[in-house]
Amino acid sequence: MAAESEHDDPFQQFLHQIGGKSNIHLISAASGPDGDTGVLQDFINDMFNNKEHEEATDCTGNSNGEIKIQTNVCSPEKSHTDRSEQSSTDHCSKREKPDPLKSKTVSSSRKIGGKQRAIKCSVIIFIFKRDYVCNKEYYVSLREILKDVRARIKRNKLQPALLGLVHTDCDPSESRDSVELLDRSMRSVFTDHPPQAIWTGCYVTKSPDLLQEIRRNACRAVKSSMSAASANATEEGIPLQMRPAVD
């Protein structure tokens, strides 16, 4: 019965279509002492109906069925700084028991080679806390995170679907302004991205209705990115003299 249920579940079909959870990349901003690692773990558990803890892998890991994560350490009014996996682990050891996700925080330093930094995923999900998106002091760091991702997917033949989520504990209707702000920021950075391949919304922990909306729009965004890639491939195969004129 479980196999039949998964077969009938559109989201499970979607995961199968993109090659599994290893083709999903989560990105957040650690703007406080505890960062957003707890939010990421809650999201993974909620989104994929995990009853047990599932360890995520860093974005440089091999495709092994695990979800890739990236946490950017930010400071007000400055470009986001990078935290290496080693320094993150050392920092945790001085406090309490290391968080499994925090120890997997990875560096997105521009000093790393292009091939290592490239994000080869079908779906990229940005998850930011509402206070972070609304705080003008973090505007620059938010833009830097988006621009860094733009550079890392620039050479991809298939542009990934982009989801922007604002995490809040209050009524989602009260976060409408922050969602719209994130949407504008993403679209102003990813100007060459297919419009329908970008979607923004709210995420509230353990909210079935919102999770269903996120799953549904993730499927739609991926379909749009795939359609755009197919159209581009068809266009490239048309002889030059038969292509439409460009003003």
PDB file of C-alpha atoms in Angstrom:
ATOM      1  CA  MET A   1       0.000   0.000   0.000  1.00  0.00           C
ATOM      2  CA  ALA A   2       2.856   2.390   0.798  1.00  0.00           C
ATOM      3  CA  ALA A   3       4.336   1.941  -2.672  1.00  0.00           C
ATOM      4  CA  GLU A   4       0.961   2.636  -4.271  1.00  0.00           C
ATOM      5  CA  SER A   5       0.552   5.758  -2.124  1.00  0.00           C
ATOM      6  CA  GLU A   6       3.943   7.105  -3.200  1.00  0.00           C
ATOM      7  CA  HIS A   7       3.139   6.280  -6.825  1.00  0.00           C
ATOM      8  CA  ASP A   8      -0.090   8.306  -6.609  1.00  0.00           C
ATOM      9  CA  ASP A   9       1.522  11.232  -4.762  1.00  0.00           C
ATOM     10  CA  PRO A  10       2.357  14.031  -7.262  1.00  0.00           C
ATOM     11  CA  PHE A  11       5.181  15.290  -5.038  1.00  0.00           C
ATOM     12  CA  GLN A  12       6.798  11.861  -4.865  1.00  0.00           C
ATOM     13  CA  GLN A  13       6.514  11.630  -8.644  1.00  0.00           C
ATOM     14  CA  PHE A  14       8.132  15.053  -8.828  1.00  0.00           C
ATOM     15  CA  LEU A  15      11.049  13.908  -6.651  1.00  0.00           C
ATOM     16  CA  HIS A  16      11.491  10.857  -8.840  1.00  0.00           C
ATOM     17  CA  GLN A  17      11.456  13.055 -11.943  1.00  0.00           C
ATOM     18  CA  ILE A  18      14.273  15.320 -10.753  1.00  0.00           C
ATOM     19  CA  GLY A  19      16.381  12.380  -9.566  1.00  0.00           C
ATOM     20  CA  GLY A  20      15.627  12.440  -5.852  1.00  0.00           C
ATOM     21  CA  LYS A  21      16.291  14.735  -2.893  1.00  0.00           C
ATOM     22  CA  SER A  22      19.982  15.026  -3.750  1.00  0.00           C
ATOM     23  CA  ASN A  23      18.915  17.464  -6.492  1.00  0.00           C
ATOM     24  CA  ILE A  24      17.469  19.903  -3.958  1.00  0.00           C
ATOM     25  CA  HIS A  25      19.709  22.614  -2.505  1.00  0.00           C
ATOM     26  CA  LEU A  26      18.670  24.585   0.601  1.00  0.00           C
ATOM     27  CA  ILE A  27      20.164  27.990   1.339  1.00  0.00           C
ATOM     28  CA  SER A  28      19.681  30.108   4.456  1.00  0.00           C
ATOM     29  CA  ALA A  29      21.293  32.993   6.292  1.00  0.00           C
ATOM     30  CA  ALA A  30      22.651  32.623   9.819  1.00  0.00           C
ATOM     31  CA  SER A  31      21.903  36.101  11.118  1.00  0.00           C
ATOM     32  CA  GLY A  32      21.875  35.195  14.821  1.00  0.00           C
ATOM     33  CA  PRO A  33      23.917  33.136  17.317  1.00  0.00           C
ATOM     34  CA  ASP A  34      21.860  30.003  16.596  1.00  0.00           C
ATOM     35  CA  GLY A  35      21.584  30.592  12.866  1.00  0.00           C
ATOM     36  CA  ASP A  36      18.765  28.981  10.906  1.00  0.00           C
ATOM     37  CA  THR A  37      19.855  25.362  11.288  1.00  0.00           C
ATOM     38  CA  GLY A  38      16.794  24.508  13.352  1.00  0.00           C
ATOM     39  CA  VAL A  39      14.529  25.983  10.696  1.00  0.00           C
ATOM     40  CA  LEU A  40      16.260  23.955   7.991  1.00  0.00           C
ATOM     41  CA  GLN A  41      15.873  20.719   9.925  1.00  0.00           C
ATOM     42  CA  ASP A  42      12.194  21.435  10.595  1.00  0.00           C
ATOM     43  CA  PHE A  43      11.659  22.194   6.926  1.00  0.00           C
ATOM     44  CA  ILE A  44      13.332  18.955   5.815  1.00  0.00           C
ATOM     45  CA  ASN A  45      11.233  16.942   8.266  1.00  0.00           C
ATOM     46  CA  ASP A  46       8.007  18.713   7.270  1.00  0.00           C
ATOM     47  CA  MET A  47       8.570  18.847   3.530  1.00  0.00           C
ATOM     48  CA  PHE A  48       9.561  15.214   3.113  1.00  0.00           C
ATOM     49  CA  ASN A  49       7.445  13.727   5.892  1.00  0.00           C
ATOM     50  CA  ASN A  50      10.511  12.481   7.764  1.00  0.00           C
ATOM     51  CA  LYS A  51       9.598  11.002  11.132  1.00  0.00           C
ATOM     52  CA  GLU A  52      13.245  10.570  12.025  1.00  0.00           C
ATOM     53  CA  HIS A  53      16.177  12.949  11.810  1.00  0.00           C
ATOM     54  CA  GLU A  54      17.746  13.012   8.385  1.00  0.00           C
ATOM     55  CA  GLU A  55      21.237  14.384   8.016  1.00  0.00           C
ATOM     56  CA  ALA A  56      21.765  16.807   5.176  1.00  0.00           C
ATOM     57  CA  THR A  57      24.968  16.990   3.206  1.00  0.00           C
ATOM     58  CA  ASP A  58      27.041  20.007   2.254  1.00  0.00           C
ATOM     59  CA  CYS A  59      26.800  21.413  -1.251  1.00  0.00           C
ATOM     60  CA  THR A  60      30.143  19.914  -2.281  1.00  0.00           C
ATOM     61  CA  GLY A  61      29.086  16.387  -1.352  1.00  0.00           C
ATOM     62  CA  ASN A  62      28.402  13.618  -3.830  1.00  0.00           C
ATOM     63  CA  SER A  63      24.864  12.750  -4.896  1.00  0.00           C
ATOM     64  CA  ASN A  64      23.917  10.204  -2.271  1.00  0.00           C
ATOM     65  CA  GLY A  65      20.212  10.780  -1.839  1.00  0.00           C
ATOM     66  CA  GLU A  66      20.711  13.473   0.784  1.00  0.00           C
ATOM     67  CA  ILE A  67      19.552  17.079   0.634  1.00  0.00           C
ATOM     68  CA  LYS A  68      22.277  19.687   0.158  1.00  0.00           C
ATOM     69  CA  ILE A  69      22.414  22.726   2.426  1.00  0.00           C
ATOM     70  CA  GLN A  70      24.331  25.969   2.609  1.00  0.00           C
ATOM     71  CA  THR A  71      24.285  28.436   5.487  1.00  0.00           C
ATOM     72  CA  ASN A  72      25.674  31.929   4.941  1.00  0.00           C
ATOM     73  CA  VAL A  73      26.930  33.822   7.977  1.00  0.00           C
ATOM     74  CA  CYS A  74      25.845  37.435   7.645  1.00  0.00           C
ATOM     75  CA  SER A  75      26.620  40.733   9.300  1.00  0.00           C
ATOM     76  CA  PRO A  76      24.519  43.914   8.998  1.00  0.00           C
ATOM     77  CA  GLU A  77      25.140  46.186   5.995  1.00  0.00           C
ATOM     78  CA  LYS A  78      28.033  44.034   4.771  1.00  0.00           C
ATOM     79  CA  SER A  79      28.467  41.321   2.214  1.00  0.00           C
ATOM     80  CA  HIS A  80      27.845  37.847   3.629  1.00  0.00           C
ATOM     81  CA  THR A  81      30.930  36.239   5.083  1.00  0.00           C
ATOM     82  CA  ASP A  82      31.855  32.600   4.741  1.00  0.00           C
ATOM     83  CA  ARG A  83      32.189  29.964   7.434  1.00  0.00           C
ATOM     84  CA  SER A  84      34.206  26.880   6.590  1.00  0.00           C
ATOM     85  CA  GLU A  85      33.146  23.415   7.692  1.00  0.00           C
ATOM     86  CA  GLN A  86      36.180  23.141   9.999  1.00  0.00           C
ATOM     87  CA  SER A  87      35.676  26.490  11.718  1.00  0.00           C
ATOM     88  CA  SER A  88      32.000  25.753  12.176  1.00  0.00           C
ATOM     89  CA  THR A  89      32.775  22.471  13.908  1.00  0.00           C
ATOM     90  CA  ASP A  90      35.352  24.102  16.185  1.00  0.00           C
ATOM     91  CA  HIS A  91      32.896  26.828  17.117  1.00  0.00           C
ATOM     92  CA  CYS A  92      30.256  24.282  18.074  1.00  0.00           C
ATOM     93  CA  SER A  93      32.667  22.217  20.172  1.00  0.00           C
ATOM     94  CA  LYS A  94      33.214  25.170  22.487  1.00  0.00           C
ATOM     95  CA  ARG A  95      29.522  25.352  23.261  1.00  0.00           C
ATOM     96  CA  GLU A  96      27.017  22.548  23.537  1.00  0.00           C
ATOM     97  CA  LYS A  97      26.667  19.335  21.570  1.00  0.00           C
ATOM     98  CA  PRO A  98      27.221  20.150  17.867  1.00  0.00           C
ATOM     99  CA  ASP A  99      24.133  20.499  15.736  1.00  0.00           C
ATOM    100  CA  PRO A 100      24.262  17.953  12.849  1.00  0.00           C
ATOM    101  CA  LEU A 101      23.284  20.634  10.372  1.00  0.00           C
ATOM    102  CA  LYS A 102      25.529  23.311  11.822  1.00  0.00           C
ATOM    103  CA  SER A 103      28.550  21.048  11.482  1.00  0.00           C
ATOM    104  CA  LYS A 104      27.728  20.721   7.800  1.00  0.00           C
ATOM    105  CA  THR A 105      27.811  24.459   7.172  1.00  0.00           C
ATOM    106  CA  VAL A 106      29.878  25.013   4.072  1.00  0.00           C
ATOM    107  CA  SER A 107      31.946  27.773   2.596  1.00  0.00           C
ATOM    108  CA  SER A 108      30.716  29.616  -0.452  1.00  0.00           C
ATOM    109  CA  SER A 109      33.949  31.560  -0.811  1.00  0.00           C
ATOM    110  CA  ARG A 110      34.606  33.011  -4.225  1.00  0.00           C
ATOM    111  CA  LYS A 111      38.192  31.746  -3.874  1.00  0.00           C
ATOM    112  CA  ILE A 112      36.983  28.188  -4.478  1.00  0.00           C
ATOM    113  CA  GLY A 113      37.256  26.999  -8.077  1.00  0.00           C
ATOM    114  CA  GLY A 114      34.273  27.443 -10.379  1.00  0.00           C
ATOM    115  CA  LYS A 115      33.595  23.731 -10.814  1.00  0.00           C
ATOM    116  CA  GLN A 116      33.582  23.204  -7.044  1.00  0.00           C
ATOM    117  CA  ARG A 117      31.284  26.153  -6.446  1.00  0.00           C
ATOM    118  CA  ALA A 118      28.791  25.324  -9.189  1.00  0.00           C
ATOM    119  CA  ILE A 119      25.353  24.322  -7.950  1.00  0.00           C
ATOM    120  CA  LYS A 120      24.083  21.451 -10.089  1.00  0.00           C
ATOM    121  CA  CYS A 121      20.598  21.002  -8.680  1.00  0.00           C
ATOM    122  CA  SER A 122      17.087  21.017 -10.126  1.00  0.00           C
ATOM    123  CA  VAL A 123      15.623  23.030  -7.246  1.00  0.00           C
ATOM    124  CA  ILE A 124      17.163  25.744  -5.070  1.00  0.00           C
ATOM    125  CA  ILE A 125      15.165  26.769  -2.011  1.00  0.00           C
ATOM    126  CA  PHE A 126      16.040  29.940  -0.107  1.00  0.00           C
ATOM    127  CA  ILE A 127      14.687  29.972   3.457  1.00  0.00           C
ATOM    128  CA  PHE A 128      15.003  33.229   5.371  1.00  0.00           C
ATOM    129  CA  LYS A 129      13.473  34.272   8.663  1.00  0.00           C
ATOM    130  CA  ARG A 130      10.906  37.057   8.441  1.00  0.00           C
ATOM    131  CA  ASP A 131      12.943  39.372  10.687  1.00  0.00           C
ATOM    132  CA  TYR A 132      15.966  38.897   8.415  1.00  0.00           C
ATOM    133  CA  VAL A 133      14.070  39.783   5.224  1.00  0.00           C
ATOM    134  CA  CYS A 134      12.389  42.808   6.804  1.00  0.00           C
ATOM    135  CA  ASN A 135      15.530  44.176   8.445  1.00  0.00           C
ATOM    136  CA  LYS A 136      17.035  46.828   6.166  1.00  0.00           C
ATOM    137  CA  GLU A 137      20.445  46.257   7.748  1.00  0.00           C
ATOM    138  CA  TYR A 138      20.565  42.848   6.054  1.00  0.00           C
ATOM    139  CA  TYR A 139      19.497  44.048   2.618  1.00  0.00           C
ATOM    140  CA  VAL A 140      23.044  43.996   1.238  1.00  0.00           C
ATOM    141  CA  SER A 141      23.846  40.547   2.597  1.00  0.00           C
ATOM    142  CA  LEU A 142      20.583  39.165   1.193  1.00  0.00           C
ATOM    143  CA  ARG A 143      21.439  40.509  -2.244  1.00  0.00           C
ATOM    144  CA  GLU A 144      24.956  39.082  -1.987  1.00  0.00           C
ATOM    145  CA  ILE A 145      23.588  35.621  -1.246  1.00  0.00           C
ATOM    146  CA  LEU A 146      21.300  35.811  -4.283  1.00  0.00           C
ATOM    147  CA  LYS A 147      24.082  37.107  -6.539  1.00  0.00           C
ATOM    148  CA  ASP A 148      26.442  34.387  -5.380  1.00  0.00           C
ATOM    149  CA  VAL A 149      23.894  31.721  -6.344  1.00  0.00           C
ATOM    150  CA  ARG A 150      23.283  33.433  -9.680  1.00  0.00           C
ATOM    151  CA  ALA A 151      27.000  33.182 -10.463  1.00  0.00           C
ATOM    152  CA  ARG A 152      27.101  29.520  -9.435  1.00  0.00           C
ATOM    153  CA  ILE A 153      24.257  28.455 -11.757  1.00  0.00           C
ATOM    154  CA  LYS A 154      25.177  30.711 -14.664  1.00  0.00           C
ATOM    155  CA  ARG A 155      26.716  27.965 -16.800  1.00  0.00           C
ATOM    156  CA  ASN A 156      24.012  25.375 -16.143  1.00  0.00           C
ATOM    157  CA  LYS A 157      22.226  24.123 -19.247  1.00  0.00           C
ATOM    158  CA  LEU A 158      19.089  23.608 -17.165  1.00  0.00           C
ATOM    159  CA  GLN A 159      18.322  26.576 -14.947  1.00  0.00           C
ATOM    160  CA  PRO A 160      16.971  25.335 -11.590  1.00  0.00           C
ATOM    161  CA  ALA A 161      13.588  26.211 -10.181  1.00  0.00           C
ATOM    162  CA  LEU A 162      13.980  28.891  -7.488  1.00  0.00           C
ATOM    163  CA  LEU A 163      11.793  28.981  -4.390  1.00  0.00           C
ATOM    164  CA  GLY A 164      12.009  31.747  -1.816  1.00  0.00           C
ATOM    165  CA  LEU A 165      10.433  31.046   1.573  1.00  0.00           C
ATOM    166  CA  VAL A 166       9.917  33.408   4.469  1.00  0.00           C
ATOM    167  CA  HIS A 167       9.824  31.520   7.770  1.00  0.00           C
ATOM    168  CA  THR A 168       7.457  32.973  10.327  1.00  0.00           C
ATOM    169  CA  ASP A 169       5.703  31.912  13.518  1.00  0.00           C
ATOM    170  CA  CYS A 170       2.833  34.338  13.059  1.00  0.00           C
ATOM    171  CA  ASP A 171      -0.157  34.417  10.725  1.00  0.00           C
ATOM    172  CA  PRO A 172       1.123  34.091   7.123  1.00  0.00           C
ATOM    173  CA  SER A 173      -1.064  37.044   6.097  1.00  0.00           C
ATOM    174  CA  GLU A 174       1.069  39.257   8.337  1.00  0.00           C
ATOM    175  CA  SER A 175       4.172  38.262   6.363  1.00  0.00           C
ATOM    176  CA  ARG A 176       2.809  39.297   2.972  1.00  0.00           C
ATOM    177  CA  ASP A 177       5.080  42.350   2.762  1.00  0.00           C
ATOM    178  CA  SER A 178       8.217  40.332   3.514  1.00  0.00           C
ATOM    179  CA  VAL A 179       7.266  37.700   0.918  1.00  0.00           C
ATOM    180  CA  GLU A 180       6.741  40.422  -1.689  1.00  0.00           C
ATOM    181  CA  LEU A 181      10.074  41.990  -0.744  1.00  0.00           C
ATOM    182  CA  LEU A 182      11.879  38.665  -1.164  1.00  0.00           C
ATOM    183  CA  ASP A 183      10.103  38.086  -4.467  1.00  0.00           C
ATOM    184  CA  ARG A 184      11.209  41.470  -5.817  1.00  0.00           C
ATOM    185  CA  SER A 185      14.776  40.876  -4.663  1.00  0.00           C
ATOM    186  CA  MET A 186      14.952  37.474  -6.341  1.00  0.00           C
ATOM    187  CA  ARG A 187      13.464  38.666  -9.618  1.00  0.00           C
ATOM    188  CA  SER A 188      15.727  41.726  -9.723  1.00  0.00           C
ATOM    189  CA  VAL A 189      18.801  39.477  -9.366  1.00  0.00           C
ATOM    190  CA  PHE A 190      17.706  36.531 -11.525  1.00  0.00           C
ATOM    191  CA  THR A 191      16.597  38.690 -14.438  1.00  0.00           C
ATOM    192  CA  ASP A 192      17.320  36.029 -17.085  1.00  0.00           C
ATOM    193  CA  HIS A 193      15.416  33.323 -15.236  1.00  0.00           C
ATOM    194  CA  PRO A 194      12.048  32.094 -16.576  1.00  0.00           C
ATOM    195  CA  PRO A 195       9.489  34.119 -14.539  1.00  0.00           C
ATOM    196  CA  GLN A 196       7.330  31.074 -13.766  1.00  0.00           C
ATOM    197  CA  ALA A 197      10.390  29.168 -12.511  1.00  0.00           C
ATOM    198  CA  ILE A 198      10.563  31.551  -9.522  1.00  0.00           C
ATOM    199  CA  TRP A 199       8.061  31.355  -6.666  1.00  0.00           C
ATOM    200  CA  THR A 200       7.954  32.859  -3.198  1.00  0.00           C
ATOM    201  CA  GLY A 201       5.774  32.100  -0.217  1.00  0.00           C
ATOM    202  CA  CYS A 202       5.578  31.556   3.535  1.00  0.00           C
ATOM    203  CA  TYR A 203       6.780  28.632   5.585  1.00  0.00           C
ATOM    204  CA  VAL A 204       5.332  27.926   9.027  1.00  0.00           C
ATOM    205  CA  THR A 205       6.583  24.851  10.861  1.00  0.00           C
ATOM    206  CA  LYS A 206       4.071  21.986  10.879  1.00  0.00           C
ATOM    207  CA  SER A 207       1.513  23.765   8.693  1.00  0.00           C
ATOM    208  CA  PRO A 208       0.081  21.126   6.293  1.00  0.00           C
ATOM    209  CA  ASP A 209      -1.759  23.620   4.079  1.00  0.00           C
ATOM    210  CA  LEU A 210       1.318  25.779   3.514  1.00  0.00           C
ATOM    211  CA  LEU A 211       3.510  22.729   2.939  1.00  0.00           C
ATOM    212  CA  GLN A 212       1.097  21.467   0.311  1.00  0.00           C
ATOM    213  CA  GLU A 213       1.227  24.873  -1.375  1.00  0.00           C
ATOM    214  CA  ILE A 214       5.046  24.786  -1.351  1.00  0.00           C
ATOM    215  CA  ARG A 215       5.104  21.284  -2.829  1.00  0.00           C
ATOM    216  CA  ARG A 216       2.595  22.223  -5.518  1.00  0.00           C
ATOM    217  CA  ASN A 217       4.493  25.339  -6.568  1.00  0.00           C
ATOM    218  CA  ALA A 218       7.825  23.503  -6.508  1.00  0.00           C
ATOM    219  CA  CYS A 219       6.392  21.108  -9.088  1.00  0.00           C
ATOM    220  CA  ARG A 220       5.116  24.000 -11.212  1.00  0.00           C
ATOM    221  CA  ALA A 221       8.406  25.888 -11.031  1.00  0.00           C
ATOM    222  CA  VAL A 222      10.388  22.822 -12.119  1.00  0.00           C
ATOM    223  CA  LYS A 223       8.018  22.204 -15.039  1.00  0.00           C
ATOM    224  CA  SER A 224       8.508  25.808 -16.115  1.00  0.00           C
ATOM    225  CA  SER A 225      12.310  25.577 -15.930  1.00  0.00           C
ATOM    226  CA  MET A 226      12.249  22.344 -17.923  1.00  0.00           C
ATOM    227  CA  SER A 227       9.929  23.845 -20.534  1.00  0.00           C
ATOM    228  CA  ALA A 228      12.231  26.849 -20.906  1.00  0.00           C
ATOM    229  CA  ALA A 229      15.247  24.564 -21.307  1.00  0.00           C
ATOM    230  CA  SER A 230      13.404  22.504 -23.922  1.00  0.00           C
ATOM    231  CA  ALA A 231      12.427  25.650 -25.826  1.00  0.00           C
ATOM    232  CA  ASN A 232      16.023  26.902 -25.764  1.00  0.00           C
ATOM    233  CA  ALA A 233      17.307  23.562 -27.033  1.00  0.00           C
ATOM    234  CA  THR A 234      14.780  23.635 -29.875  1.00  0.00           C
ATOM    235  CA  GLU A 235      15.770  27.189 -30.687  1.00  0.00           C
ATOM    236  CA  GLU A 236      19.445  26.246 -30.834  1.00  0.00           C
ATOM    237  CA  GLY A 237      18.631  23.452 -33.262  1.00  0.00           C
ATOM    238  CA  ILE A 238      16.880  25.754 -35.734  1.00  0.00           C
ATOM    239  CA  PRO A 239      19.047  27.014 -38.630  1.00  0.00           C
ATOM    240  CA  LEU A 240      20.054  30.645 -38.179  1.00  0.00           C
ATOM    241  CA  GLN A 241      18.112  31.881 -41.218  1.00  0.00           C
ATOM    242  CA  MET A 242      14.901  30.332 -39.846  1.00  0.00           C
ATOM    243  CA  ARG A 243      15.133  31.912 -36.406  1.00  0.00           C
ATOM    244  CA  PRO A 244      12.840  34.870 -35.615  1.00  0.00           C
ATOM    245  CA  ALA A 245      14.402  38.307 -35.981  1.00  0.00           C
ATOM    246  CA  VAL A 246      15.618  39.995 -32.815  1.00  0.00           C
ATOM    247  CA  ASP A 247      15.317  43.744 -32.538  1.00  0.00           C
TER     248      ASP A 247
END
